[in-house]
C-alpha cells in the first residue's frame, strides 16, 4: 500500500463524511416529533426509520471528518511548512468560510422564512416570550461552523505542536506518545480510551440535547468546550496517525469487528435515549455519564471501521470516486438552502416519506452536481476549493513531446585544458552593412543579479543572427530590451534608428516569445486576424495559415492545440505583419521533425526576402543550419560573435580518439595537448595542434588503432566557450 | 513552399505609416475579440450573463411578490437593484481575473511587444464590460417588463439601462486595479471580497439592518443604483442626489483606473 493509495482512501472517507451531512439535513424535516419552526419545514409524513438513520450517521460524521482533517493537516504541514500551510488554509478554508457565509446566509434565511411561513400556514406565531438569552458571541455560523472550527483547531494544533517541540527537545515524549498510539490502535483499546475526554465534557454540560450528540456549535463564535474537545481529539488523533501511517493497516484488518462494536454501541445509545428525538436537555445522573461514554465509543468505532474499510476497498484510484471527492466540498458548502428548499416544496405533499425523502436527495444532489460540473470544476471556485482547475475538456491535454535533438555533449570527466582567446570577436562577412538594431554598452540588473554586463550587439539588414548561450546567459533579456519591454540601466537600445518604446518603430517588428499563453477561447484564424490588425500592411489571414501549414486548425480554439501546434501559431503571429525585423525566442522547442523543417524553410524564405532575424536557440544545429552570424552570451557578457565558421575556428581544437598503449599521463605532458581522457581502451585527446600530436602518437606507438581526428562541432565550441567564461 | 515564394513576406518600407482607418480597425478588432472570447468562456458567461435574470425572477419577483403587492415601488427598486447586480459581475470578474491570468501567462508582455495601438488592450476590457452590461440590461428589461414588476416608462427604462451601462465602467476600473496587483490565482478571491459584500451591503435587494444603513454609501454598487434611480426620477428610493453618485463613480474610475495604468506601464 503506497502513500497514494492511502490518500485515495482517505479522500473518499472525507467525501463520505461530507455527503452524509447532505443526507442528514435532507432527512431532518422527517424527524418524528420535530417542533414546528425549529427547521425550515416539518414534513407531514414523519419517519422513525429516517430518525434512526440520521441518529446513527450523526454520531460519527463530523468526528470522522475532523479525524481525516487532522491526518491531512500534518501531511500538508510536512510538505509545505508553516507558511505554506497557513497560506493554503487561508485560501481553501477561510475564503470559503467568509465568501460562503456572505452568499449562503441570505439564501438560507430566505428559504427558512419561506418554509416557516408555509409550516404555519402563513401566520407565523410570535417567538415564545421565555426564550433563553442569546449565548455570548452570538453569530449564526450556520452549517459553515465546521470551517470556523477547522481554523480554530488548526490554531490550537499549531500552538500545541510548538509547545511540544519546545518542551520535548530530545523527542522522547513524542516517541512515548507514538508508542502509546501504536499500542492502543493495535489492541483496539483506542476506541475505548479516546471517548473519555469527550464523555466528561458532555456529562459536565448543563444543557445537553443528548439525542443530537456533540453539540453543534453553530450559534456563537466563542468556541464551545464540548465541541472543541470532541472534534479536537479527532483532529489530534488524525495528526498522530499520520506520524505512523502504517497504523492504517491495523484498521484494515480490524474493521469488521469495529463495525460490530459501532452497531452495538449505537444500539445501546438508542436504547437509553429513545428512537424518537427528545428536544429536551438530558437530566443529570449516572445514565447521562454512561450514555455520554457509550456515545463516544460509538464515535470511534464507526470512525475506525470506516477508515479501515476504505483502506481495504477504496485504495485503488477510481475516477468516479475521485470526481465525487472533488465535488463533495462544494456540495456540502452549498447544500443547505437547496436541500431545505426541496423539503419546503415537498413538506405539504400527501406522499409517503419513502417517496419524498429519496426524491429530495435525488433532486438536490442532481442540482448540486450540475452546479459543480458547470460552475465550479473548471472555474476559479474549483481552484479555491480543490486547489486546482480541471480542464473543461479532458481530452485536449495532449502534451507536445519535446523533440530530443539537444546536442548535449555527454560530459565526460575531461582533464580540463588551458584557456584560450575566447573573447576576441572576429567581425566579417556582412550581408548588408546597414545596422537594423543595436545594443550599445547595455547593462541590465534585476536587483543584485546582473543580467547583462555591458553588451554591444548589432543586427544587420537581411541577416539571421543566432544568439546562443546557456539558461540565464541574458538572451531573453537582450530581446526584451530590443522589444521595449525593459529599460536598460545603462547604454542605448535602438531599432531602425528609433526607440523600441515607440509604437511606430515596433510596427515593423515581429515577435515570438518563450512560454506565452494566448487567449484560449479565440480560434487560430481570429488570433491571426487580431494580431495582423496591429500592422500597417499585413499578410492576409489565409496566406498566413497556408504559409505556416495551419489551415486544418484555422477554426480550432487555441486551448485545444498541442504544445507544438501552439508554437506554430505563435510563429504565424510573429510573421503575419510582414516584419522587417523578427525576434524568435527558441522557436522550435516542442516541434516534431516535420514542423521544424517547415519552420526552418519559412525562416530561410523570410531571410531571402530581406527580413532580419534574431533567433535564440538551445539547438546548436539550428544555428548551424540557419545563422549568418552567431553571438555567444554567457553570464551577461558577449564572449564571441562571428560567422558559424569563425566561431568554430575560435576554438581551433580537434578531437583525437584512438586505441593505444601510450599512457594517459605521458600524452597529457605533450605540447599542444589540452586535455586527455580514457574511456574503455580508447584515449580521447583534445588538441590545439592536432597534426603534431598525431605524429608524436604514431612515433610512440606503432600499433595505434582506430585513429580518428575530427573538427569540434559548434556544440563543442559552444561548450568550451561558455565553460571558459564561467 | 510554392505559395511562399510568390508572396511578399517582408515589408521593407520602414517609413510606411499606419493609415488612420487601420488604427481604428485595430481598436475595433481588439474590442470585438475580447467580447467574443468572454462570451465563449462558459465559466464566465453562465454565472454572470445567464444567472442574474433567473435570480431576479426568483428573488425579486416571486419571493418578493407579497412585499411588492403592498408597495409597487419596491418592484421598481428591486428591478434596479438586480440590474446593478447583473452588471457588477462581468465588469469585476471579466476584467480583473482575465487581466491577472493574462499577466501570469506572459500574454500581456507579448501584447506590449506587439505594435498594438496605445491602450487598446485596456479599452477593449472596459468596452467588453459595457457590452456585457448592455446584454444584461436587455435581458433584465425583458424580464422586468414581462413580469410587470418594473413600474417605469420606456424613457425611464432607457435611462436606467444607460446608467447601468455607464456604471460598468467604475467596476471595470476596480477590476483592472485588482488584475494588475494580484496573481491569477489570487484575483478571484480578492475580487470576491469586493463583489460579495458590495452586493449585499449596498442594500440592492434586501433591507439593511439599521446600523449598516449609513455604511451603504461606501459601496460603488449603491451609487450605481442611486444614479440609475435618481436619473430616472424614482423619488421614493432616491436617497442621495444622482449628481453626487455620478461624481463618486467618476472619482473611483479615475483613481483605480489611473493606479492600474500607472502600474501596468511600469511593471506590465
GROMACS .gro file of N, CA and C in nm, chain A residues 130 232 260 319 369 419 520 549 555 590 633 677:
model
   36
  130UNK      N    1  -4.039   3.327   2.671
  130UNK     CA    2  -3.935   3.284   2.765
  130UNK      C    3  -3.813   3.227   2.691
  232UNK      N    4  -1.158   1.824   1.852
  232UNK     CA    5  -1.013   1.841   1.871
  232UNK      C    6  -0.946   1.706   1.892
  260UNK      N    7  -1.897  -0.404   1.408
  260UNK     CA    8  -1.990  -0.470   1.500
  260UNK      C    9  -1.998  -0.391   1.631
  319UNK      N   10  -1.188   0.690  -1.100
  319UNK     CA   11  -1.225   0.825  -1.147
  319UNK      C   12  -1.357   0.875  -1.090
  369UNK      N   13  -2.464   1.854  -0.818
  369UNK     CA   14  -2.360   1.801  -0.907
  369UNK      C   15  -2.352   1.881  -1.037
  419UNK      N   16   4.311   2.793  -2.105
  419UNK     CA   17   4.217   2.892  -2.154
  419UNK      C   18   4.253   2.929  -2.296
  520UNK      N   19  -0.714   3.163  -2.474
  520UNK     CA   20  -0.750   3.024  -2.503
  520UNK      C   21  -0.879   3.010  -2.583
  549UNK      N   22   0.116   2.621  -4.253
  549UNK     CA   23   0.051   2.490  -4.253
  549UNK      C   24  -0.049   2.477  -4.140
  555UNK      N   25  -1.002   2.682  -3.744
  555UNK     CA   26  -1.121   2.708  -3.662
  555UNK      C   27  -1.114   2.642  -3.526
  590UNK      N   28   0.974   2.192  -2.884
  590UNK     CA   29   0.848   2.117  -2.880
  590UNK      C   30   0.792   2.081  -3.016
  633UNK      N   31   2.648   3.435  -2.569
  633UNK     CA   32   2.638   3.506  -2.442
  633UNK      C   33   2.663   3.409  -2.329
  677UNK      N   34   4.145   1.206  -2.189
  677UNK     CA   35   4.069   1.115  -2.103
  677UNK      C   36   4.079   0.976  -2.162
   0.00000   0.00000   0.00000
